[in-house]
Amino acid sequence: MRPDGAEHLLVRDGNMVRLNKFLADCGVGSRRECDRLIADGAVQVNGKRVQPGTLVEDSDKVTVNGKRIALQRKYYIMLHKPKGYVTTVKDDLGRKTVLDLIDIPARIYPVGRLDYDTEGLLLLTNDGDLANRLTHPRNEINKTYVARISGMLTEAERITMEKGVTIDGVKTAPARVRILQQDKHHTRCEVTIHEGRNHQVKKMFEAVGKEVEFLKRVAVGDLRLGGLARGGYRYLSDDEVEYLKNL
Ligand code: URA
């Protein structure tokens, strides 16, 4: 900590870094969550409670609720989520979580959500800054899904969905809806949205009277699921991580 008490004035000072960033880098949570922990008095630096904006350096002893926190390697993982898994870290109903599919020596968490019965591309990381970037509505990150719906989607319905439909009283932002294949009984569509509202794709179809039978996320930005096996995961390359950081 700075002995002159000027922690709040600087974001970085040589090897010093703001406490909320240090905690986020250590995988404690997003910067905002870390600010809350600091404000709640859960964080101590060298045995003392501190103010938000405090600067720390590597040699400082930082604890959260009495547990020592240290810088951690960053993990960036792409999982092909199967149906039947929740995208939370723990489930009150005892259902399997996506973390049951991953074996790495760090506490990572899912970036955004996929429904229990949705499959496809799910990113997981312990990089709170990147997770926030990718999920913040302001950044309008495209997410692309393949959906199979019952019945035929008409051109008028497709255009309505693209222009925006009202779900839960709020109009959706413009989207892209392409019909990939259809017959009398089913339509397979590709849907790209940049919002992340709850059950958004299903509700967009519901708004034009269609029911989603199958839903899979195939891309986040230009990052595609590709041939990754269902239930499998892989580490992102440095280039892929860099791409996501600049999205
Ligand atoms: N839209 C949905 O309806 N469900 C998902 O899991 C993701 C997007």
Coordinates of N, CA and C and ligand atoms in Angstrom, one line a residue:
M1 N 0.8 -1.2 0.0 CA 0.0 0.0 0.0 C 0.9 1.2 0.0
R2 N 0.4 2.3 -0.6 CA 1.2 3.5 -0.6 C 1.2 4.2 0.8
P3 N 2.4 4.5 1.3 CA 2.4 5.1 2.7 C 1.9 6.5 2.7
D4 N 1.8 7.2 1.6 CA 1.3 8.6 1.6 C -0.2 8.7 1.5
G5 N -0.9 7.5 1.5 CA -2.3 7.5 1.5 C -2.9 8.0 0.2
A6 N -2.2 8.0 -0.9 CA -2.7 8.5 -2.2 C -3.2 7.4 -3.1
E7 N -3.6 6.3 -2.5 CA -4.0 5.1 -3.3 C -5.1 5.5 -4.2
H8 N -6.1 6.3 -3.8 CA -7.2 6.6 -4.6 C -7.0 7.4 -5.8
L9 N -5.8 8.0 -5.9 CA -5.5 8.9 -7.0 C -5.0 8.2 -8.3
L10 N -4.5 7.0 -8.2 CA -3.9 6.4 -9.3 C -4.5 5.1 -9.6
V11 N -4.5 4.7 -10.9 CA -4.9 3.4 -11.3 C -3.7 2.5 -11.3
R12 N -2.5 3.0 -11.7 CA -1.3 2.2 -11.7 C -0.2 3.0 -11.3
D13 N 0.7 2.5 -10.5 CA 1.9 3.3 -10.1 C 3.0 2.3 -10.0
G14 N 3.9 2.2 -11.1 CA 4.9 1.2 -11.1 C 4.3 -0.2 -11.0
N15 N 4.8 -1.0 -10.0 CA 4.3 -2.3 -9.9 C 2.9 -2.4 -9.1
M16 N 2.4 -1.2 -8.8 CA 1.2 -1.2 -8.0 C 0.0 -1.3 -8.9
V17 N -1.0 -1.9 -8.3 CA -2.3 -2.0 -9.1 C -3.5 -1.8 -8.2
R18 N -4.5 -1.3 -8.7 CA -5.7 -1.1 -7.9 C -6.2 -2.5 -7.3
L19 N -6.6 -2.4 -6.1 CA -7.0 -3.6 -5.4 C -8.1 -4.4 -6.1
N20 N -9.1 -3.7 -6.6 CA -10.2 -4.4 -7.3 C -9.7 -5.1 -8.5
K21 N -8.8 -4.5 -9.2 CA -8.2 -5.2 -10.4 C -7.4 -6.4 -10.0
F22 N -6.6 -6.3 -8.9 CA -5.8 -7.4 -8.4 C -6.7 -8.5 -8.0
L23 N -7.8 -8.2 -7.3 CA -8.7 -9.3 -6.9 C -9.4 -10.0 -8.1
A24 N -9.8 -9.2 -9.1 CA -10.4 -9.7 -10.3 C -9.4 -10.6 -11.0
D25 N -8.1 -10.1 -11.1 CA -7.0 -10.9 -11.7 C -6.8 -12.2 -11.0
C26 N -7.1 -12.2 -9.7 CA -6.9 -13.5 -8.9 C -8.1 -14.4 -9.0
G27 N -9.1 -14.0 -9.8 CA -10.2 -14.8 -10.0 C -11.3 -14.7 -8.9
V28 N -11.2 -13.7 -8.1 CA -12.2 -13.5 -7.0 C -13.6 -13.2 -7.5
G29 N -13.6 -12.4 -8.6 CA -14.9 -12.0 -9.2 C -14.7 -10.9 -10.1
S30 N -15.8 -10.3 -10.6 CA -15.6 -9.1 -11.5 C -15.1 -7.9 -10.6
R31 N -14.6 -6.9 -11.3 CA -14.2 -5.7 -10.5 C -15.3 -5.1 -9.6
R32 N -16.5 -5.1 -10.2 CA -17.6 -4.6 -9.4 C -17.9 -5.4 -8.2
E33 N -17.9 -6.7 -8.4 CA -18.1 -7.6 -7.2 C -17.0 -7.4 -6.2
C34 N -15.8 -7.2 -6.7 CA -14.6 -7.0 -5.7 C -14.8 -5.7 -5.0
D35 N -15.3 -4.7 -5.7 CA -15.5 -3.4 -5.0 C -16.5 -3.6 -3.8
R36 N -17.5 -4.4 -4.1 CA -18.5 -4.7 -3.1 C -17.9 -5.4 -1.9
L37 N -17.0 -6.4 -2.1 CA -16.3 -7.1 -1.1 C -15.5 -6.2 -0.2
I38 N -14.8 -5.2 -0.9 CA -13.9 -4.3 -0.2 C -14.8 -3.4 0.6
A39 N -15.9 -2.9 0.0 CA -16.8 -2.0 0.8 C -17.4 -2.7 2.0
D40 N -17.7 -4.0 1.8 CA -18.2 -4.8 2.9 C -17.2 -5.1 4.0
G41 N -15.9 -4.8 3.8 CA -14.9 -5.0 4.8 C -14.4 -6.4 4.8
A42 N -14.7 -7.2 3.7 CA -14.2 -8.6 3.6 C -12.7 -8.7 3.2
V43 N -12.2 -7.6 2.7 CA -10.8 -7.6 2.2 C -9.9 -6.9 3.1
Q44 N -8.7 -7.5 3.4 CA -7.7 -6.9 4.2 C -6.4 -6.9 3.4
V45 N -5.6 -5.8 3.6 CA -4.3 -5.8 3.0 C -3.3 -5.7 4.2
N46 N -2.4 -6.6 4.3 CA -1.4 -6.6 5.3 C -2.1 -6.5 6.7
G47 N -3.2 -7.2 6.8 CA -3.9 -7.3 8.1 C -4.8 -6.1 8.4
K48 N -5.0 -5.2 7.5 CA -5.8 -4.0 7.7 C -6.9 -3.9 6.7
R49 N -8.1 -3.5 7.2 CA -9.2 -3.2 6.3 C -8.8 -2.0 5.4
V50 N -9.3 -1.9 4.2 CA -8.8 -0.9 3.3 C -10.0 -0.2 2.6
Q51 N -9.7 0.9 2.0 CA -10.7 1.7 1.2 C -10.7 1.2 -0.2
P52 N -11.9 1.4 -0.9 CA -11.9 1.1 -2.4 C -10.9 2.1 -3.0
G53 N -10.1 1.6 -4.0 CA -9.2 2.5 -4.7 C -7.8 2.3 -4.1
T54 N -7.6 1.5 -3.1 CA -6.3 1.2 -2.5 C -5.4 0.5 -3.6
L55 N -4.1 0.9 -3.6 CA -3.2 0.2 -4.5 C -2.4 -0.8 -3.8
V56 N -2.1 -2.0 -4.5 CA -1.3 -3.0 -3.8 C -0.2 -3.4 -4.8
E57 N 0.8 -4.1 -4.2 CA 1.8 -4.7 -5.0 C 2.0 -6.1 -4.7
D58 N 2.8 -6.9 -5.5 CA 2.8 -8.3 -5.3 C 3.2 -8.7 -3.9
S59 N 4.0 -7.9 -3.2 CA 4.5 -8.3 -1.9 C 3.5 -8.1 -0.8
D60 N 2.4 -7.4 -1.1 CA 1.3 -7.2 -0.1 C 0.6 -8.5 0.2
K61 N 0.2 -8.7 1.5 CA -0.6 -9.9 1.8 C -2.1 -9.5 1.7
V62 N -2.8 -10.0 0.8 CA -4.2 -9.7 0.6 C -5.1 -10.9 1.0
T63 N -6.0 -10.6 1.8 CA -7.0 -11.7 2.2 C -8.4 -11.3 1.9
V64 N -9.2 -12.3 1.6 CA -10.7 -12.1 1.4 C -11.3 -13.1 2.4
N65 N -12.1 -12.5 3.3 CA -12.7 -13.3 4.4 C -11.7 -14.2 5.1
G66 N -10.5 -13.6 5.3 CA -9.4 -14.3 6.0 C -8.6 -15.3 5.2
K67 N -9.0 -15.5 3.9 CA -8.2 -16.4 3.0 C -7.3 -15.7 2.1
R68 N -6.0 -16.1 2.1 CA -4.9 -15.4 1.3 C -5.2 -15.6 -0.2
I69 N -5.1 -14.5 -0.9 CA -5.4 -14.4 -2.3 C -4.1 -14.2 -3.0
A70 N -3.8 -15.0 -4.1 CA -2.6 -14.8 -4.9 C -2.9 -14.7 -6.3
L71 N -2.1 -14.1 -7.1 CA -2.3 -14.1 -8.6 C -2.3 -15.5 -9.2
Q72 N -3.2 -15.6 -10.1 CA -3.5 -16.9 -10.7 C -3.3 -16.9 -12.2
R73 N -2.9 -18.0 -12.7 CA -2.8 -18.1 -14.2 C -4.3 -18.0 -14.7
K74 N -4.4 -17.4 -15.9 CA -5.7 -17.2 -16.5 C -6.0 -18.4 -17.4
Y75 N -7.2 -18.8 -17.3 CA -7.7 -19.9 -18.1 C -8.8 -19.5 -19.0
Y76 N -8.8 -19.9 -20.3 CA -9.8 -19.5 -21.2 C -10.2 -20.8 -21.9
I77 N -11.5 -21.2 -21.7 CA -11.9 -22.5 -22.2 C -13.2 -22.4 -23.0
M78 N -13.2 -23.2 -24.1 CA -14.4 -23.3 -24.9 C -15.0 -24.7 -24.6
L79 N -16.2 -24.8 -24.2 CA -16.9 -26.0 -23.9 C -18.0 -26.2 -24.9
H80 N -18.2 -27.5 -25.4 CA -19.5 -27.8 -26.1 C -20.5 -28.3 -25.1
K81 N -21.3 -27.4 -24.6 CA -22.2 -27.7 -23.5 C -23.3 -28.7 -24.1
P82 N -23.5 -29.8 -23.4 CA -24.6 -30.7 -23.8 C -25.9 -30.2 -23.1
K83 N -27.0 -30.7 -23.6 CA -28.3 -30.5 -22.9 C -28.1 -31.2 -21.5
G84 N -29.0 -30.7 -20.5 CA -29.0 -31.4 -19.3 C -27.9 -31.0 -18.3
Y85 N -27.4 -29.8 -18.5 CA -26.4 -29.2 -17.6 C -26.8 -27.7 -17.4
V86 N -26.6 -27.3 -16.1 CA -26.9 -25.9 -15.9 C -25.6 -25.1 -16.0
T87 N -25.7 -23.8 -16.4 CA -24.5 -23.0 -16.5 C -24.3 -22.1 -15.3
T88 N -24.6 -22.7 -14.1 CA -24.2 -22.0 -12.9 C -23.1 -22.8 -12.2
V89 N -22.5 -22.2 -11.2 CA -21.4 -22.9 -10.6 C -21.9 -24.0 -9.6
K90 N -23.1 -23.7 -9.1 CA -23.8 -24.7 -8.2 C -25.3 -24.7 -8.5
D91 N -26.0 -25.8 -8.3 CA -27.4 -25.8 -8.6 C -28.2 -26.2 -7.4
D92 N -29.2 -25.4 -7.0 CA -30.0 -25.7 -5.8 C -30.7 -27.0 -5.9
L93 N -31.1 -27.4 -7.2 CA -31.8 -28.6 -7.4 C -30.9 -29.8 -7.6
G94 N -29.6 -29.6 -7.4 CA -28.7 -30.8 -7.5 C -28.4 -31.3 -8.9
R95 N -28.8 -30.4 -9.9 CA -28.6 -30.9 -11.3 C -27.1 -30.7 -11.6
K96 N -26.7 -31.4 -12.7 CA -25.2 -31.4 -13.1 C -24.9 -30.0 -13.6
T97 N -23.8 -29.5 -13.3 CA -23.4 -28.1 -13.8 C -22.3 -28.3 -14.9
V98 N -22.1 -27.3 -15.7 CA -21.1 -27.4 -16.7 C -19.7 -27.6 -16.1
L99 N -19.5 -27.2 -14.9 CA -18.2 -27.4 -14.3 C -17.9 -28.9 -14.0
D100 N -18.9 -29.7 -14.0 CA -18.7 -31.1 -13.8 C -18.0 -31.7 -15.0
L101 N -18.0 -31.0 -16.1 CA -17.4 -31.5 -17.4 C -15.9 -31.1 -17.5
I102 N -15.5 -30.2 -16.6 CA -14.1 -29.6 -16.8 C -13.2 -29.9 -15.6
D103 N -12.0 -30.3 -16.0 CA -11.1 -30.7 -14.9 C -9.8 -29.8 -15.1
I104 N -9.9 -28.6 -14.4 CA -8.7 -27.8 -14.4 C -8.4 -27.3 -13.0
P105 N -7.2 -26.9 -12.7 CA -6.8 -26.6 -11.3 C -7.1 -25.1 -10.9
A106 N -8.3 -24.6 -11.3 CA -8.6 -23.2 -11.0 C -10.1 -23.1 -10.9
R107 N -10.5 -22.0 -10.2 CA -12.0 -21.7 -10.1 C -12.3 -20.9 -11.4
I108 N -13.0 -21.5 -12.3 CA -13.4 -20.7 -13.5 C -15.0 -20.7 -13.4
Y109 N -15.5 -19.8 -14.2 CA -17.0 -19.7 -14.2 C -17.5 -19.4 -15.7
P110 N -18.7 -19.8 -15.9 CA -19.3 -19.6 -17.3 C -19.4 -18.1 -17.6
V111 N -19.2 -17.8 -18.9 CA -19.4 -16.4 -19.4 C -20.8 -16.4 -20.0
G112 N -21.7 -15.8 -19.3 CA -23.1 -15.8 -19.7 C -23.8 -17.1 -19.5
R113 N -25.0 -17.3 -20.1 CA -25.8 -18.4 -19.7 C -26.3 -19.1 -21.0
L114 N -26.5 -20.4 -20.9 CA -27.3 -21.2 -21.8 C -28.3 -22.0 -21.0
D115 N -29.5 -22.1 -21.6 CA -30.5 -22.8 -20.8 C -30.1 -24.3 -20.6
Y116 N -30.8 -24.9 -19.7 CA -30.6 -26.3 -19.3 C -30.7 -27.2 -20.6
D117 N -31.7 -26.9 -21.4 CA -31.9 -27.7 -22.6 C -31.2 -27.2 -23.9
T118 N -30.4 -26.1 -23.7 CA -29.7 -25.6 -24.9 C -28.3 -26.2 -24.9
E119 N -27.8 -26.5 -26.1 CA -26.4 -27.0 -26.2 C -25.5 -26.0 -26.9
G120 N -24.2 -26.3 -27.0 CA -23.3 -25.5 -27.8 C -22.2 -24.7 -27.1
L121 N -21.8 -23.7 -27.8 CA -20.5 -23.0 -27.4 C -20.7 -22.2 -26.1
L122 N -19.9 -22.6 -25.1 CA -19.9 -21.9 -23.8 C -18.5 -21.6 -23.5
L123 N -18.2 -20.3 -23.2 CA -16.9 -19.9 -22.8 C -16.8 -20.0 -21.2
L124 N -15.7 -20.4 -20.7 CA -15.5 -20.3 -19.2 C -14.1 -19.7 -19.0
T125 N -14.0 -18.9 -17.9 CA -12.7 -18.3 -17.6 C -12.7 -17.9 -16.2
N126 N -11.4 -17.6 -15.7 CA -11.3 -16.9 -14.4 C -10.8 -15.5 -14.6
D127 N -11.0 -15.0 -15.8 CA -10.6 -13.6 -16.2 C -11.9 -12.7 -16.1
G128 N -12.1 -12.1 -14.9 CA -13.3 -11.4 -14.7 C -13.5 -10.2 -15.6
D129 N -12.4 -9.6 -16.0 CA -12.5 -8.4 -16.9 C -13.1 -8.9 -18.3
L130 N -12.5 -10.0 -18.8 CA -13.0 -10.5 -20.1 C -14.4 -10.9 -20.0
A131 N -14.8 -11.7 -19.0 CA -16.2 -12.1 -18.8 C -17.1 -10.9 -18.8
N132 N -16.8 -9.9 -18.1 CA -17.6 -8.7 -18.1 C -17.7 -8.1 -19.4
R133 N -16.6 -8.0 -20.1 CA -16.6 -7.4 -21.5 C -17.6 -8.1 -22.4
L134 N -17.5 -9.4 -22.3 CA -18.2 -10.2 -23.3 C -19.7 -10.2 -23.0
T135 N -20.1 -10.0 -21.7 CA -21.5 -10.1 -21.3 C -22.2 -8.7 -21.2
H136 N -21.4 -7.6 -21.2 CA -22.0 -6.3 -21.0 C -22.8 -5.9 -22.3
P137 N -24.1 -5.6 -22.1 CA -24.9 -5.3 -23.3 C -24.4 -4.1 -24.1
R138 N -23.6 -3.2 -23.5 CA -23.1 -2.1 -24.2 C -22.1 -2.6 -25.4
N139 N -21.5 -3.7 -25.2 CA -20.5 -4.1 -26.2 C -21.1 -4.9 -27.4
E140 N -22.4 -5.2 -27.3 CA -23.1 -5.8 -28.4 C -22.4 -6.9 -29.1
I141 N -21.9 -7.9 -28.3 CA -21.2 -9.0 -28.9 C -22.2 -10.0 -29.6
N142 N -22.0 -10.3 -30.8 CA -22.9 -11.2 -31.5 C -22.8 -12.6 -31.0
K143 N -24.0 -13.2 -30.8 CA -24.0 -14.7 -30.5 C -24.9 -15.3 -31.5
T144 N -24.4 -16.4 -32.1 CA -25.2 -17.0 -33.2 C -25.6 -18.4 -32.8
Y145 N -26.9 -18.7 -33.1 CA -27.6 -19.9 -32.7 C -28.1 -20.6 -33.9
V146 N -28.2 -21.9 -33.9 CA -29.0 -22.7 -34.8 C -30.2 -23.2 -34.0
A147 N -31.4 -23.0 -34.6 CA -32.6 -23.4 -33.9 C -33.5 -24.2 -34.9
R148 N -34.1 -25.3 -34.3 CA -35.1 -26.0 -35.1 C -36.4 -25.7 -34.5
I149 N -37.3 -25.3 -35.3 CA -38.7 -24.9 -34.7 C -39.7 -25.8 -35.4
S150 N -40.8 -25.9 -34.7 CA -41.9 -26.7 -35.3 C -42.7 -25.8 -36.3
G151 N -43.0 -26.4 -37.5 CA -43.8 -25.7 -38.5 C -42.9 -24.9 -39.4
M152 N -43.5 -24.1 -40.3 CA -42.8 -23.3 -41.2 C -42.7 -21.9 -40.8
L153 N -41.5 -21.3 -40.8 CA -41.4 -19.9 -40.5 C -41.6 -19.1 -41.8
T154 N -42.6 -18.2 -41.8 CA -42.9 -17.5 -43.1 C -41.9 -16.3 -43.2
E155 N -41.8 -15.8 -44.4 CA -40.9 -14.7 -44.7 C -41.3 -13.5 -43.8
A156 N -42.7 -13.3 -43.7 CA -43.1 -12.1 -42.8 C -42.7 -12.3 -41.4
E157 N -42.8 -13.5 -40.9 CA -42.4 -13.8 -39.5 C -40.9 -13.6 -39.3
R158 N -40.1 -14.1 -40.3 CA -38.7 -13.9 -40.3 C -38.3 -12.4 -40.2
I159 N -38.9 -11.6 -41.0 CA -38.6 -10.2 -41.0 C -39.1 -9.5 -39.7
T160 N -40.2 -9.9 -39.2 CA -40.7 -9.4 -37.9 C -39.6 -9.7 -36.9
M161 N -39.1 -10.9 -36.8 CA -38.1 -11.2 -35.8 C -36.8 -10.4 -36.0
E162 N -36.5 -10.2 -37.3 CA -35.2 -9.4 -37.5 C -35.4 -8.0 -37.1
K163 N -36.6 -7.4 -37.3 CA -36.8 -6.0 -36.9 C -36.9 -5.8 -35.4
G164 N -37.4 -6.8 -34.7 CA -37.6 -6.7 -33.3 C -39.0 -7.1 -32.9
V165 N -39.1 -7.9 -31.9 CA -40.4 -8.3 -31.3 C -40.4 -7.9 -29.9
T166 N -41.6 -7.8 -29.3 CA -41.7 -7.4 -27.9 C -41.7 -8.6 -27.0
I167 N -40.7 -8.7 -26.2 CA -40.7 -9.8 -25.2 C -40.6 -9.2 -23.8
D168 N -41.4 -9.7 -22.9 CA -41.5 -9.1 -21.5 C -41.6 -7.6 -21.6
G169 N -42.3 -7.1 -22.5 CA -42.6 -5.7 -22.6 C -41.6 -4.8 -23.2
V170 N -40.5 -5.4 -23.6 CA -39.4 -4.6 -24.2 C -39.0 -5.2 -25.6
K171 N -38.9 -4.3 -26.6 CA -38.6 -4.7 -28.0 C -37.1 -5.2 -28.1
T172 N -37.0 -6.2 -28.8 CA -35.6 -6.8 -29.0 C -34.9 -5.9 -30.1
A173 N -33.6 -5.9 -29.9 CA -32.7 -5.1 -30.9 C -32.8 -5.8 -32.3
P174 N -32.5 -5.1 -33.3 CA -32.4 -5.8 -34.6 C -31.5 -7.1 -34.6
A175 N -32.0 -8.1 -35.3 CA -31.3 -9.4 -35.2 C -31.2 -9.9 -36.7
R176 N -30.4 -11.0 -36.8 CA -30.3 -11.6 -38.2 C -31.0 -13.0 -38.1
V177 N -31.9 -13.3 -39.0 CA -32.6 -14.6 -38.9 C -32.5 -15.1 -40.4
R178 N -31.8 -16.3 -40.5 CA -31.7 -16.9 -41.9 C -32.4 -18.3 -41.8
I179 N -33.1 -18.6 -42.8 CA -33.7 -19.9 -42.9 C -32.7 -20.8 -43.6
L180 N -32.3 -21.9 -42.9 CA -31.3 -22.8 -43.5 C -32.0 -23.9 -44.2
Q181 N -33.1 -24.4 -43.8 CA -33.7 -25.5 -44.3 C -35.2 -25.6 -43.8
Q182 N -36.1 -26.0 -44.7 CA -37.5 -26.2 -44.1 C -38.3 -27.1 -44.9
D183 N -39.2 -27.8 -44.2 CA -40.3 -28.6 -44.8 C -41.6 -28.3 -44.1
K184 N -42.6 -29.0 -44.4 CA -43.9 -28.7 -43.8 C -43.9 -28.8 -42.3
H185 N -43.0 -29.6 -41.7 CA -43.1 -29.8 -40.3 C -42.1 -29.0 -39.4
H186 N -40.9 -28.7 -40.0 CA -39.9 -28.0 -39.3 C -39.2 -27.0 -40.1
T187 N -38.6 -26.0 -39.4 CA -37.7 -25.1 -40.0 C -36.4 -25.0 -39.2
R188 N -35.3 -25.0 -39.9 CA -34.0 -24.9 -39.2 C -33.5 -23.5 -39.6
C189 N -33.2 -22.7 -38.6 CA -32.8 -21.3 -38.8 C -31.5 -21.0 -38.1
E190 N -30.8 -20.0 -38.6 CA -29.6 -19.4 -37.9 C -30.0 -18.0 -37.4
V191 N -29.8 -17.8 -36.1 CA -30.3 -16.5 -35.5 C -29.0 -15.9 -34.9
T192 N -28.8 -14.6 -35.2 CA -27.7 -13.9 -34.6 C -28.3 -12.7 -33.8
I193 N -28.0 -12.7 -32.5 CA -28.4 -11.6 -31.6 C -27.2 -11.0 -30.9
H194 N -27.3 -9.8 -30.4 CA -26.2 -9.2 -29.6 C -26.7 -8.9 -28.2
E195 N -28.0 -9.2 -27.9 CA -28.4 -9.0 -26.5 C -28.3 -10.3 -25.8
G196 N -28.5 -10.3 -24.6 CA -28.4 -11.6 -23.8 C -29.5 -11.8 -22.8
R197 N -30.7 -11.5 -23.3 CA -31.9 -11.6 -22.4 C -32.2 -13.0 -22.2
N198 N -32.9 -13.2 -21.0 CA -33.3 -14.6 -20.6 C -34.1 -15.3 -21.7
H199 N -33.7 -16.5 -22.1 CA -34.5 -17.3 -23.1 C -34.8 -16.5 -24.3
Q200 N -33.9 -15.6 -24.7 CA -34.2 -14.7 -25.8 C -34.6 -15.3 -27.1
V201 N -33.8 -16.3 -27.5 CA -34.1 -16.8 -28.9 C -35.5 -17.5 -28.8
K202 N -35.7 -18.3 -27.8 CA -37.0 -19.0 -27.6 C -38.2 -18.1 -27.6
K203 N -38.0 -17.0 -26.9 CA -39.1 -16.0 -26.8 C -39.3 -15.2 -28.1
M204 N -38.2 -15.0 -28.8 CA -38.4 -14.3 -30.1 C -39.2 -15.2 -31.1
F205 N -39.0 -16.5 -31.0 CA -39.8 -17.4 -31.9 C -41.2 -17.4 -31.3
E206 N -41.3 -17.5 -30.0 CA -42.7 -17.6 -29.4 C -43.5 -16.3 -29.8
A207 N -42.8 -15.2 -29.9 CA -43.5 -13.9 -30.3 C -44.2 -14.0 -31.7
V208 N -43.6 -14.9 -32.5 CA -44.3 -15.1 -33.8 C -45.0 -16.5 -33.9
G209 N -45.3 -17.0 -32.7 CA -46.1 -18.2 -32.6 C -45.4 -19.5 -32.9
K210 N -44.1 -19.5 -32.8 CA -43.3 -20.8 -33.1 C -42.6 -21.3 -31.8
E211 N -42.5 -22.6 -31.8 CA -41.9 -23.3 -30.6 C -40.5 -23.8 -31.0
V212 N -39.5 -23.5 -30.2 CA -38.2 -24.0 -30.4 C -38.1 -25.5 -29.9
E213 N -37.7 -26.4 -30.8 CA -37.5 -27.8 -30.4 C -36.1 -28.1 -30.0
F214 N -35.2 -27.3 -30.6 CA -33.8 -27.6 -30.4 C -33.0 -26.3 -30.6
L215 N -32.0 -26.1 -29.7 CA -31.3 -24.8 -29.8 C -29.8 -25.1 -29.5
K216 N -29.0 -24.5 -30.3 CA -27.5 -24.7 -30.1 C -26.8 -23.4 -30.5
R217 N -25.9 -23.0 -29.6 CA -25.1 -21.8 -29.9 C -23.9 -22.3 -30.7
V218 N -23.7 -21.7 -31.8 CA -22.6 -22.1 -32.7 C -21.4 -21.1 -32.8
A219 N -21.7 -19.9 -32.3 CA -20.6 -18.9 -32.4 C -20.8 -17.7 -31.4
V220 N -19.6 -17.2 -31.0 CA -19.6 -16.0 -30.2 C -18.7 -15.0 -31.0
G221 N -19.2 -14.0 -31.5 CA -18.4 -13.2 -32.5 C -18.1 -14.1 -33.6
D222 N -16.8 -14.1 -34.0 CA -16.4 -15.0 -35.1 C -15.8 -16.3 -34.6
L223 N -15.8 -16.4 -33.3 CA -15.3 -17.7 -32.7 C -16.3 -18.8 -32.8
R224 N -16.0 -19.8 -33.5 CA -17.0 -20.9 -33.8 C -16.8 -22.1 -33.0
L225 N -17.9 -22.9 -32.7 CA -17.8 -24.1 -32.0 C -17.0 -25.2 -32.9
G226 N -17.2 -25.1 -34.2 CA -16.5 -26.0 -35.1 C -16.8 -27.5 -34.7
G227 N -15.8 -28.3 -34.8 CA -16.0 -29.8 -34.6 C -15.8 -30.3 -33.2
L228 N -15.8 -29.4 -32.2 CA -15.6 -29.8 -30.8 C -16.8 -30.8 -30.4
A229 N -16.4 -31.9 -29.9 CA -17.4 -32.9 -29.6 C -18.3 -32.5 -28.4
R230 N -19.5 -32.9 -28.5 CA -20.5 -32.6 -27.4 C -19.9 -33.0 -26.0
G231 N -19.9 -32.1 -25.1 CA -19.3 -32.5 -23.8 C -17.8 -32.3 -23.6
G232 N -17.2 -32.0 -24.8 CA -15.7 -31.8 -24.8 C -15.4 -30.3 -24.6
Y233 N -14.1 -30.1 -24.2 CA -13.7 -28.7 -24.1 C -12.2 -28.6 -24.6
R234 N -11.9 -27.3 -24.9 CA -10.5 -27.1 -25.3 C -10.1 -25.7 -24.8
Y235 N -8.7 -25.5 -24.7 CA -8.2 -24.2 -24.3 C -8.2 -23.3 -25.5
L236 N -8.5 -22.0 -25.4 CA -8.5 -21.1 -26.5 C -7.0 -20.8 -26.8
S237 N -6.7 -20.5 -28.0 CA -5.3 -20.1 -28.4 C -5.1 -18.7 -27.9
D238 N -3.8 -18.3 -27.9 CA -3.5 -16.9 -27.5 C -4.2 -15.9 -28.5
D239 N -4.2 -16.3 -29.8 CA -4.9 -15.4 -30.8 C -6.4 -15.3 -30.5
E240 N -7.0 -16.4 -30.2 CA -8.4 -16.4 -29.9 C -8.7 -15.5 -28.7
V241 N -7.9 -15.6 -27.7 CA -8.1 -14.8 -26.4 C -7.9 -13.3 -26.8
E242 N -6.9 -13.0 -27.6 CA -6.7 -11.6 -28.0 C -7.8 -11.1 -28.8
Y243 N -8.4 -12.0 -29.7 CA -9.5 -11.6 -30.5 C -10.7 -11.2 -29.6
L244 N -11.0 -12.0 -28.6 CA -12.1 -11.8 -27.7 C -11.9 -10.5 -26.9
K245 N -10.6 -10.3 -26.5 CA -10.3 -9.0 -25.7 C -10.6 -7.8 -26.5
N246 N -10.5 -7.9 -27.8 CA -10.6 -6.7 -28.7 C -12.0 -6.7 -29.4
L247 N -12.9 -7.6 -29.0 CA -14.2 -7.6 -29.7 C -15.0 -6.3 -29.3
Ligands
URA1 N1 -31.7 -18.0 -26.1 C1 -32.5 -19.0 -25.5 O1 -33.7 -19.0 -25.6 N2 -31.9 -19.9 -24.8 C2 -30.5 -20.0 -24.6 O2 -30.0 -20.8 -24.0 C3 -29.8 -19.0 -25.3 C4 -30.4 -18.0 -26.0

